[in-house]
Amino acid sequence: NAGVTQTPKFQVLKTGQSMTLQCAQDMNHEYMSWYRQDPGMGLRLIHYSVGAGITDQGEVPNGYNVSRSTTEDFPLRLLSAAPSQTSVYFCASRPTGAGPNQPQHFGDGTRLSIL
Amino acid sequence: DQQVKQNSPSLSVQEGRISILNCDYTNSMFDYFLWYKKYPAEGPTFLISISSIKDKNEDGRFTVFLNKSAKHLSLHIVPSQPGDSAVYFCAPTNFGNEKLTFGTGTRLTIIP
């Protein structure tokens, strides 16, 4: 079982560049989400999706776009990278409607540095 | 506006002793509380949870206690083992709401 797969694991960008962080899950989970982890801040929700074609903003959505064309994939796009977006990004998935006792499954993260 | 605080950024405990990790929250609407464990270079993994209708939940060496009036929960690990060395996050939520609100994390180090 692959679970939640994130690519790339590491990336260095220059300010102003754009890129897409990939996230794929093979568990047929409806709910997917993106978090960023910064020192002393815990994990903060960027965007989430409750199913294909449906996305919504989380706590810190500015500078990021998402789309959900399939159940399996939930890419995160940085439109114009800024140093403040240097962080570790985690993708997670879980079945919807199952209640919070069905915990989220996380990928291993993408470490992104913006110079 | 930090709704969830873990006031101890780090904690060191001797192997075999009890580890107690604390979490305070401000949002009285939270009714379900999860703990996640995270090793370096890996994603968080679910550890244990508790519903607001309970004040204690046990799973092997791990016990979570909830004090709703104080808006405080704690995770007890006994006996502590070297493999427990990790960062622990509390993550309250609402039943029916898909979003988690993560605390700032506590880095636990078990000393052999």
Short mmCIF file of C-alpha atoms in Angstrom, two decimals:
data_model
loop_
_atom_site.label_atom_id
_atom_site.label_comp_id
_atom_site.label_asym_id
_atom_site.label_seq_id
_atom_site.Cartn_x
_atom_site.Cartn_y
_atom_site.Cartn_z
CA ASN A 1 0.00 0.00 0.00
CA ALA A 2 1.48 3.32 -1.07
CA GLY A 3 -0.91 5.43 1.04
CA VAL A 4 -0.29 9.15 0.47
CA THR A 5 2.60 9.94 -1.88
CA GLN A 6 4.12 13.40 -2.17
CA THR A 7 6.60 14.53 -4.81
CA PRO A 8 9.15 16.00 -4.85
CA LYS A 9 10.66 15.43 -1.39
CA PHE A 10 12.89 18.50 -1.66
CA GLN A 11 12.80 21.57 -3.88
CA VAL A 12 14.66 24.87 -4.05
CA LEU A 13 13.07 27.73 -5.94
CA LYS A 14 13.94 31.33 -6.69
CA THR A 15 11.59 34.11 -5.69
CA GLY A 16 8.92 34.57 -8.35
CA GLN A 17 9.11 31.06 -9.77
CA SER A 18 6.04 28.85 -9.87
CA MET A 19 5.77 25.16 -9.16
CA THR A 20 3.34 22.39 -8.33
CA LEU A 21 3.63 20.06 -5.36
CA GLN A 22 2.10 16.71 -6.19
CA CYS A 23 -0.02 14.58 -3.88
CA ALA A 24 -1.61 11.23 -4.73
CA GLN A 25 -3.46 8.68 -2.61
CA ASP A 26 -4.55 5.17 -3.47
CA MET A 27 -7.10 4.64 -0.67
CA ASN A 28 -10.10 6.13 -2.51
CA HIS A 29 -10.41 8.81 0.16
CA GLU A 30 -12.76 11.68 -0.59
CA TYR A 31 -11.16 14.20 1.76
CA MET A 32 -7.71 15.59 0.99
CA SER A 33 -5.87 18.53 2.45
CA TRP A 34 -2.62 20.47 2.39
CA TYR A 35 -0.81 21.75 5.47
CA ARG A 36 2.38 23.66 5.99
CA GLN A 37 4.60 23.20 9.03
CA ASP A 38 6.74 26.04 10.27
CA PRO A 39 8.91 26.17 13.41
CA GLY A 40 6.85 26.98 16.50
CA MET A 41 3.61 27.07 14.51
CA GLY A 42 2.42 23.47 14.30
CA LEU A 43 0.66 22.46 11.09
CA ARG A 44 -1.61 25.01 9.43
CA LEU A 45 -4.29 24.14 6.88
CA ILE A 46 -3.80 25.72 3.43
CA HIS A 47 -6.57 24.23 1.28
CA TYR A 48 -8.78 21.17 1.43
CA SER A 49 -11.16 19.18 -0.76
CA VAL A 50 -14.12 16.98 0.18
CA GLY A 51 -14.28 15.34 -3.25
CA ALA A 52 -13.47 15.68 -6.92
CA GLY A 53 -14.38 19.13 -8.20
CA ILE A 54 -14.79 20.63 -4.70
CA THR A 55 -12.12 22.67 -2.95
CA ASP A 56 -12.12 25.24 -0.17
CA GLN A 57 -9.72 27.49 1.67
CA GLY A 58 -8.12 26.71 4.98
CA GLU A 59 -6.35 28.97 7.44
CA VAL A 60 -3.47 30.20 5.22
CA PRO A 61 -4.56 30.00 1.54
CA ASN A 62 -2.91 33.13 0.12
CA GLY A 63 -0.34 32.45 -2.59
CA TYR A 64 -1.56 28.91 -3.22
CA ASN A 65 -4.00 27.33 -5.67
CA VAL A 66 -5.48 23.85 -5.71
CA SER A 67 -7.68 21.77 -7.97
CA ARG A 68 -9.24 18.33 -7.63
CA SER A 69 -10.00 16.75 -10.97
CA THR A 70 -9.75 13.15 -9.70
CA THR A 71 -10.28 11.41 -6.35
CA GLU A 72 -6.64 10.32 -6.30
CA ASP A 73 -4.76 13.58 -6.94
CA PHE A 74 -4.69 16.93 -5.16
CA PRO A 75 -1.86 19.16 -6.46
CA LEU A 76 -0.83 22.38 -4.71
CA ARG A 77 0.37 25.24 -6.91
CA LEU A 78 2.58 28.10 -5.85
CA LEU A 79 1.85 30.89 -8.30
CA SER A 80 4.81 33.19 -7.58
CA ALA A 81 7.08 31.80 -4.86
CA ALA A 82 8.04 34.07 -1.97
CA PRO A 83 10.60 33.47 0.81
CA SER A 84 7.70 33.37 3.33
CA GLN A 85 6.56 30.15 1.63
CA THR A 86 9.72 28.34 2.71
CA SER A 87 8.26 25.50 4.74
CA VAL A 88 7.57 21.79 4.92
CA TYR A 89 4.35 20.89 3.14
CA PHE A 90 2.21 17.89 4.07
CA CYS A 91 -0.67 16.36 2.18
CA ALA A 92 -3.27 14.26 4.01
CA SER A 93 -6.35 12.22 3.16
CA ARG A 94 -9.23 10.47 4.92
CA PRO A 95 -12.72 9.18 4.10
CA THR A 96 -15.45 11.83 4.55
CA GLY A 97 -18.46 11.27 6.71
CA ALA A 98 -16.65 8.75 8.85
CA GLY A 99 -16.19 11.07 11.79
CA PRO A 100 -12.93 12.27 13.32
CA ASN A 101 -12.22 8.79 14.68
CA GLN A 102 -11.14 7.99 11.13
CA PRO A 103 -7.86 9.88 11.36
CA GLN A 104 -6.07 11.54 8.49
CA HIS A 105 -3.22 9.77 6.72
CA PHE A 106 -0.27 12.03 5.96
CA GLY A 107 2.40 11.89 3.29
CA ASP A 108 6.05 12.26 4.22
CA GLY A 109 6.21 15.90 3.20
CA THR A 110 7.90 18.18 0.68
CA ARG A 111 10.63 20.45 2.03
CA LEU A 112 10.54 23.67 0.00
CA SER A 113 13.10 26.48 0.15
CA ILE A 114 12.54 29.79 -1.60
CA LEU A 115 15.67 31.88 -2.16
CA ASP B 1 -4.80 33.76 17.47
CA GLN B 2 -3.43 30.44 18.65
CA GLN B 3 -6.45 28.31 19.48
CA VAL B 4 -4.36 25.34 20.55
CA LYS B 5 -1.21 25.65 22.65
CA GLN B 6 1.34 23.13 23.76
CA ASN B 7 3.37 25.20 26.18
CA SER B 8 6.33 22.83 26.48
CA PRO B 9 8.31 22.90 23.22
CA SER B 10 10.49 20.08 24.50
CA LEU B 11 10.52 17.42 27.21
CA SER B 12 13.17 14.91 28.27
CA VAL B 13 12.22 11.79 30.23
CA GLN B 14 14.19 8.80 31.47
CA GLU B 15 13.36 5.48 29.84
CA GLY B 16 10.80 3.58 31.89
CA ARG B 17 9.36 6.69 33.55
CA ILE B 18 6.09 8.47 32.71
CA SER B 19 5.95 11.14 30.00
CA ILE B 20 3.19 13.74 30.32
CA LEU B 21 2.46 16.04 27.41
CA ASN B 22 -0.02 18.88 27.81
CA CYS B 23 -2.33 20.76 25.48
CA ASP B 24 -4.59 23.75 26.12
CA TYR B 25 -7.31 25.04 23.81
CA THR B 26 -9.59 28.06 23.73
CA ASN B 27 -12.41 27.04 21.37
CA SER B 28 -15.25 25.51 23.41
CA MET B 29 -16.78 24.13 20.20
CA PHE B 30 -14.07 21.47 19.90
CA ASP B 31 -15.61 18.10 20.76
CA TYR B 32 -13.04 15.59 19.53
CA PHE B 33 -9.35 15.58 20.30
CA LEU B 34 -6.60 13.69 18.50
CA TRP B 35 -2.90 13.20 19.18
CA TYR B 36 -0.42 12.73 16.37
CA LYS B 37 3.18 11.60 16.57
CA LYS B 38 5.83 12.72 14.11
CA TYR B 39 9.30 11.37 13.44
CA PRO B 40 11.87 13.44 11.51
CA ALA B 41 11.44 13.36 7.71
CA GLU B 42 8.08 11.59 8.03
CA GLY B 43 4.48 12.74 8.10
CA PRO B 44 2.45 12.78 11.33
CA THR B 45 0.78 9.50 12.28
CA PHE B 46 -2.34 9.14 14.37
CA LEU B 47 -1.74 7.98 17.94
CA ILE B 48 -4.88 8.21 20.08
CA SER B 49 -8.07 10.25 20.36
CA ILE B 50 -10.81 11.15 22.83
CA SER B 51 -14.36 12.37 22.47
CA SER B 52 -15.66 15.19 24.65
CA ILE B 53 -18.20 12.81 26.21
CA LYS B 54 -15.31 11.01 27.91
CA ASP B 55 -12.62 12.20 30.28
CA LYS B 56 -10.15 9.37 29.70
CA ASN B 57 -9.16 7.02 26.88
CA GLU B 58 -6.53 4.30 27.12
CA ASP B 59 -4.65 2.40 24.44
CA GLY B 60 -1.81 0.28 25.74
CA ARG B 61 0.93 2.53 27.12
CA PHE B 62 -0.91 5.67 25.99
CA THR B 63 -3.68 7.41 27.94
CA VAL B 64 -5.31 10.71 27.09
CA PHE B 65 -7.13 12.74 29.74
CA LEU B 66 -9.60 15.52 28.97
CA ASN B 67 -10.68 18.28 31.34
CA LYS B 68 -13.40 20.16 29.46
CA SER B 69 -13.98 22.81 32.10
CA ALA B 70 -10.30 23.73 32.04
CA LYS B 71 -10.04 23.24 28.25
CA HIS B 72 -7.03 21.07 28.86
CA LEU B 73 -5.94 17.66 27.70
CA SER B 74 -2.88 15.60 28.43
CA LEU B 75 -1.18 12.55 26.96
CA HIS B 76 0.47 10.09 29.35
CA ILE B 77 2.97 7.55 28.11
CA VAL B 78 4.02 4.87 30.59
CA PRO B 79 6.49 3.32 30.58
CA SER B 80 8.35 5.58 28.16
CA GLN B 81 10.52 3.85 25.57
CA PRO B 82 13.30 5.17 23.29
CA GLY B 83 11.03 4.70 20.24
CA ASP B 84 8.66 7.26 21.77
CA SER B 85 11.17 10.02 20.99
CA ALA B 86 9.29 12.18 18.49
CA VAL B 87 7.29 15.39 18.18
CA TYR B 88 3.73 15.11 19.50
CA PHE B 89 0.88 17.30 18.26
CA CYS B 90 -2.57 17.63 19.75
CA ALA B 91 -5.26 18.33 17.16
CA PRO B 92 -8.77 19.24 18.31
CA THR B 93 -11.68 19.22 15.89
CA ASN B 94 -15.46 19.11 15.69
CA PHE B 95 -17.35 15.94 14.90
CA GLY B 96 -18.60 16.38 11.34
CA ASN B 97 -15.99 19.03 10.53
CA GLU B 98 -13.15 17.71 8.44
CA LYS B 99 -10.62 20.28 9.58
CA LEU B 100 -8.01 19.75 12.27
CA THR B 101 -6.42 22.55 14.29
CA PHE B 102 -2.92 21.53 15.31
CA GLY B 103 -1.05 22.60 18.40
CA THR B 104 2.52 23.82 18.21
CA GLY B 105 3.99 20.45 19.15
CA THR B 106 6.18 19.05 21.94
CA ARG B 107 9.47 17.33 21.15
CA LEU B 108 9.80 14.34 23.49
CA THR B 109 13.22 12.81 24.05
CA ILE B 110 13.49 9.53 25.95
CA ILE B 111 16.86 9.14 27.62
CA PRO B 112 18.09 5.52 27.75
#
